[in-house]
């Protein structure tokens, strides 16, 4: 079993090229835990130790709403132990 979770989060409102403090502060909140955030136009992801996932998720959500977010979506994914990218329950297949 993997010892990390992938957190994927989307924060709105989002304006391409100008994410605003509600997005930037949420990213900074996650990075304060020493994780690297992959910042993308449709969502951001980071890998966190399972034991810290709740704290990181709380920090992201709190920072986003404190700084003006109207909507936050956050998902946690354990992934697969064998390194495969496909997940039959989600209808995705590895290339």
mmCIF file with all atom_site columns, C-alpha atoms in Angstrom:
data_model
loop_
_atom_site.group_PDB
_atom_site.id
_atom_site.type_symbol
_atom_site.label_atom_id
_atom_site.label_alt_id
_atom_site.label_comp_id
_atom_site.label_asym_id
_atom_site.label_entity_id
_atom_site.label_seq_id
_atom_site.pdbx_PDB_ins_code
_atom_site.Cartn_x
_atom_site.Cartn_y
_atom_site.Cartn_z
_atom_site.occupancy
_atom_site.B_iso_or_equiv
_atom_site.pdbx_formal_charge
_atom_site.auth_seq_id
_atom_site.auth_comp_id
_atom_site.auth_asym_id
_atom_site.auth_atom_id
_atom_site.pdbx_PDB_model_num
ATOM 1  C CA . UNK A 1 1  ? 0.000   0.000  0.000   1.00 0.00 ? 1  UNK A CA 1
ATOM 2  C CA . UNK A 1 2  ? 1.348   3.430  -0.956  1.00 0.00 ? 2  UNK A CA 1
ATOM 3  C CA . UNK A 1 3  ? 2.352   5.679  1.934   1.00 0.00 ? 3  UNK A CA 1
ATOM 4  C CA . UNK A 1 4  ? 1.358   8.841  0.048   1.00 0.00 ? 4  UNK A CA 1
ATOM 5  C CA . UNK A 1 5  ? -1.863  10.269 -1.298  1.00 0.00 ? 5  UNK A CA 1
ATOM 6  C CA . UNK A 1 6  ? -2.217  12.482 -4.317  1.00 0.00 ? 6  UNK A CA 1
ATOM 7  C CA . UNK A 1 7  ? -4.351  15.506 -3.502  1.00 0.00 ? 7  UNK A CA 1
ATOM 8  C CA . UNK A 1 8  ? -5.952  17.224 -6.472  1.00 0.00 ? 8  UNK A CA 1
ATOM 9  C CA . UNK A 1 9  ? -7.678  20.528 -5.917  1.00 0.00 ? 9  UNK A CA 1
ATOM 10 C CA . UNK A 1 10 ? -9.525  23.116 -7.954  1.00 0.00 ? 10 UNK A CA 1
ATOM 11 C CA . UNK A 1 11 ? -10.331 26.562 -6.600  1.00 0.00 ? 11 UNK A CA 1
ATOM 12 C CA . UNK A 1 12 ? -12.760 29.064 -8.062  1.00 0.00 ? 12 UNK A CA 1
ATOM 13 C CA . UNK A 1 13 ? -13.076 31.681 -9.234  1.00 0.00 ? 13 UNK A CA 1
ATOM 14 C CA . UNK A 1 14 ? -10.129 30.995 -11.508 1.00 0.00 ? 14 UNK A CA 1
ATOM 15 C CA . UNK A 1 15 ? -8.991  33.433 -14.147 1.00 0.00 ? 15 UNK A CA 1
ATOM 16 C CA . UNK A 1 16 ? -6.386  31.983 -16.503 1.00 0.00 ? 16 UNK A CA 1
ATOM 17 C CA . UNK A 1 17 ? -3.106  33.826 -16.145 1.00 0.00 ? 17 UNK A CA 1
ATOM 18 C CA . UNK A 1 18 ? -4.288  35.611 -12.980 1.00 0.00 ? 18 UNK A CA 1
ATOM 19 C CA . UNK A 1 19 ? -5.139  33.034 -10.318 1.00 0.00 ? 19 UNK A CA 1
ATOM 20 C CA . UNK A 1 20 ? -5.635  35.508 -7.476  1.00 0.00 ? 20 UNK A CA 1
ATOM 21 C CA . UNK A 1 21 ? -4.759  35.296 -3.787  1.00 0.00 ? 21 UNK A CA 1
ATOM 22 C CA . UNK A 1 22 ? -7.399  32.640 -3.036  1.00 0.00 ? 22 UNK A CA 1
ATOM 23 C CA . UNK A 1 23 ? -5.517  30.237 -5.330  1.00 0.00 ? 23 UNK A CA 1
ATOM 24 C CA . UNK A 1 24 ? -1.953  31.352 -4.609  1.00 0.00 ? 24 UNK A CA 1
ATOM 25 C CA . UNK A 1 25 ? -2.426  31.254 -0.833  1.00 0.00 ? 25 UNK A CA 1
ATOM 26 C CA . UNK A 1 26 ? -3.917  27.762 -1.005  1.00 0.00 ? 26 UNK A CA 1
ATOM 27 C CA . UNK A 1 27 ? -0.899  26.577 -2.979  1.00 0.00 ? 27 UNK A CA 1
ATOM 28 C CA . UNK A 1 28 ? 1.413   28.281 -0.459  1.00 0.00 ? 28 UNK A CA 1
ATOM 29 C CA . UNK A 1 29 ? -0.459  26.580 2.395   1.00 0.00 ? 29 UNK A CA 1
ATOM 30 C CA . UNK A 1 30 ? 0.248   23.169 0.876   1.00 0.00 ? 30 UNK A CA 1
ATOM 31 C CA . UNK A 1 31 ? 3.864   24.079 0.161   1.00 0.00 ? 31 UNK A CA 1
ATOM 32 C CA . UNK A 1 32 ? 4.307   25.100 3.803   1.00 0.00 ? 32 UNK A CA 1
ATOM 33 C CA . UNK A 1 33 ? 4.147   21.372 4.579   1.00 0.00 ? 33 UNK A CA 1
ATOM 34 C CA . UNK A 1 34 ? 7.190   20.802 2.374   1.00 0.00 ? 34 UNK A CA 1
ATOM 35 C CA . UNK A 1 35 ? 5.293   19.329 -0.564  1.00 0.00 ? 35 UNK A CA 1
ATOM 36 C CA . UNK A 1 36 ? 5.686   20.342 -4.179  1.00 0.00 ? 36 UNK A CA 1
ATOM 37 C CA . UNK A 1 37 ? 2.506   21.521 -5.869  1.00 0.00 ? 37 UNK A CA 1
ATOM 38 C CA . UNK A 1 38 ? 2.064   20.900 -9.588  1.00 0.00 ? 38 UNK A CA 1
ATOM 39 C CA . UNK A 1 39 ? 0.096   24.022 -10.504 1.00 0.00 ? 39 UNK A CA 1
ATOM 40 C CA . UNK A 1 40 ? -2.151  23.626 -13.528 1.00 0.00 ? 40 UNK A CA 1
ATOM 41 C CA . UNK A 1 41 ? -4.871  25.584 -15.326 1.00 0.00 ? 41 UNK A CA 1
ATOM 42 C CA . UNK A 1 42 ? -7.650  23.132 -14.424 1.00 0.00 ? 42 UNK A CA 1
ATOM 43 C CA . UNK A 1 43 ? -6.412  22.012 -11.033 1.00 0.00 ? 43 UNK A CA 1
ATOM 44 C CA . UNK A 1 44 ? -3.333  21.492 -8.933  1.00 0.00 ? 44 UNK A CA 1
ATOM 45 C CA . UNK A 1 45 ? -1.882  18.331 -7.423  1.00 0.00 ? 45 UNK A CA 1
ATOM 46 C CA . UNK A 1 46 ? 0.561   17.372 -4.727  1.00 0.00 ? 46 UNK A CA 1
ATOM 47 C CA . UNK A 1 47 ? 1.681   14.151 -3.105  1.00 0.00 ? 47 UNK A CA 1
ATOM 48 C CA . UNK A 1 48 ? 1.533   14.064 0.676   1.00 0.00 ? 48 UNK A CA 1
ATOM 49 C CA . UNK A 1 49 ? 2.211   11.428 3.302   1.00 0.00 ? 49 UNK A CA 1
ATOM 50 C CA . UNK A 1 50 ? -1.014  9.660  4.289   1.00 0.00 ? 50 UNK A CA 1
ATOM 51 C CA . UNK A 1 51 ? -0.518  10.749 7.903   1.00 0.00 ? 51 UNK A CA 1
ATOM 52 C CA . UNK A 1 52 ? -0.424  14.448 6.888   1.00 0.00 ? 52 UNK A CA 1
ATOM 53 C CA . UNK A 1 53 ? -3.108  14.426 4.176   1.00 0.00 ? 53 UNK A CA 1
ATOM 54 C CA . UNK A 1 54 ? -5.867  15.716 6.455   1.00 0.00 ? 54 UNK A CA 1
ATOM 55 C CA . UNK A 1 55 ? -3.734  18.604 7.668   1.00 0.00 ? 55 UNK A CA 1
ATOM 56 C CA . UNK A 1 56 ? -2.688  19.574 4.160   1.00 0.00 ? 56 UNK A CA 1
ATOM 57 C CA . UNK A 1 57 ? -6.253  19.347 2.850   1.00 0.00 ? 57 UNK A CA 1
ATOM 58 C CA . UNK A 1 58 ? -7.514  21.496 5.725   1.00 0.00 ? 58 UNK A CA 1
ATOM 59 C CA . UNK A 1 59 ? -4.805  24.095 5.096   1.00 0.00 ? 59 UNK A CA 1
ATOM 60 C CA . UNK A 1 60 ? -5.657  24.271 1.380   1.00 0.00 ? 60 UNK A CA 1
ATOM 61 C CA . UNK A 1 61 ? -9.385  24.676 2.002   1.00 0.00 ? 61 UNK A CA 1
ATOM 62 C CA . UNK A 1 62 ? -8.951  27.188 4.826   1.00 0.00 ? 62 UNK A CA 1
ATOM 63 C CA . UNK A 1 63 ? -6.496  29.353 2.884   1.00 0.00 ? 63 UNK A CA 1
ATOM 64 C CA . UNK A 1 64 ? -8.661  29.318 -0.232  1.00 0.00 ? 64 UNK A CA 1
ATOM 65 C CA . UNK A 1 65 ? -11.850 30.433 1.509   1.00 0.00 ? 65 UNK A CA 1
ATOM 66 C CA . UNK A 1 66 ? -10.033 32.904 3.762   1.00 0.00 ? 66 UNK A CA 1
ATOM 67 C CA . UNK A 1 67 ? -8.694  34.623 0.643   1.00 0.00 ? 67 UNK A CA 1
ATOM 68 C CA . UNK A 1 68 ? -11.928 34.794 -1.353  1.00 0.00 ? 68 UNK A CA 1
ATOM 69 C CA . UNK A 1 69 ? -12.627 31.426 -2.940  1.00 0.00 ? 69 UNK A CA 1
ATOM 70 C CA . UNK A 1 70 ? -16.237 30.700 -3.803  1.00 0.00 ? 70 UNK A CA 1
ATOM 71 C CA . UNK A 1 71 ? -15.724 26.990 -4.491  1.00 0.00 ? 71 UNK A CA 1
ATOM 72 C CA . UNK A 1 72 ? -13.095 24.387 -3.625  1.00 0.00 ? 72 UNK A CA 1
ATOM 73 C CA . UNK A 1 73 ? -13.014 20.842 -4.933  1.00 0.00 ? 73 UNK A CA 1
ATOM 74 C CA . UNK A 1 74 ? -10.453 18.504 -3.371  1.00 0.00 ? 74 UNK A CA 1
ATOM 75 C CA . UNK A 1 75 ? -9.967  14.812 -4.086  1.00 0.00 ? 75 UNK A CA 1
ATOM 76 C CA . UNK A 1 76 ? -7.544  12.341 -2.557  1.00 0.00 ? 76 UNK A CA 1
ATOM 77 C CA . UNK A 1 77 ? -6.254  9.342  -4.484  1.00 0.00 ? 77 UNK A CA 1
ATOM 78 C CA . UNK A 1 78 ? -4.095  6.540  -3.129  1.00 0.00 ? 78 UNK A CA 1
ATOM 79 C CA . UNK A 1 79 ? -3.226  5.264  -6.607  1.00 0.00 ? 79 UNK A CA 1
ATOM 80 C CA . UNK A 1 80 ? -1.979  1.771  -7.206  1.00 0.00 ? 80 UNK A CA 1
ATOM 81 C CA . UNK A 1 81 ? 0.913   -0.075 -5.631  1.00 0.00 ? 81 UNK A CA 1
ATOM 82 C CA . UNK A 1 82 ? 2.066   -1.668 -8.882  1.00 0.00 ? 82 UNK A CA 1
ATOM 83 C CA . UNK A 1 83 ? 2.764   1.664  -10.563 1.00 0.00 ? 83 UNK A CA 1
ATOM 84 C CA . UNK A 1 84 ? 0.101   1.171  -13.244 1.00 0.00 ? 84 UNK A CA 1
ATOM 85 C CA . UNK A 1 85 ? -1.858  4.215  -14.328 1.00 0.00 ? 85 UNK A CA 1
ATOM 86 C CA . UNK A 1 86 ? -5.105  2.419  -15.080 1.00 0.00 ? 86 UNK A CA 1
ATOM 87 C CA . UNK A 1 87 ? -7.967  2.232  -12.611 1.00 0.00 ? 87 UNK A CA 1
ATOM 88 C CA . UNK A 1 88 ? -10.881 0.067  -13.792 1.00 0.00 ? 88 UNK A CA 1
ATOM 89 C CA . UNK A 1 89 ? -13.238 1.684  -11.278 1.00 0.00 ? 89 UNK A CA 1
ATOM 90 C CA . UNK A 1 90 ? -12.679 5.106  -12.848 1.00 0.00 ? 90 UNK A CA 1
ATOM 91 C CA . UNK A 1 91 ? -12.803 3.997  -16.472 1.00 0.00 ? 91 UNK A CA 1
ATOM 92 C CA . UNK A 1 92 ? -9.259  5.138  -17.235 1.00 0.00 ? 92 UNK A CA 1
ATOM 93 C CA . UNK A 1 93 ? -6.675  3.088  -19.046 1.00 0.00 ? 93 UNK A CA 1
ATOM 94 C CA . UNK A 1 94 ? -2.924  3.311  -19.197 1.00 0.00 ? 94 UNK A CA 1
ATOM 95 C CA . UNK A 1 95 ? -1.477  4.314  -22.583 1.00 0.00 ? 95 UNK A CA 1
#
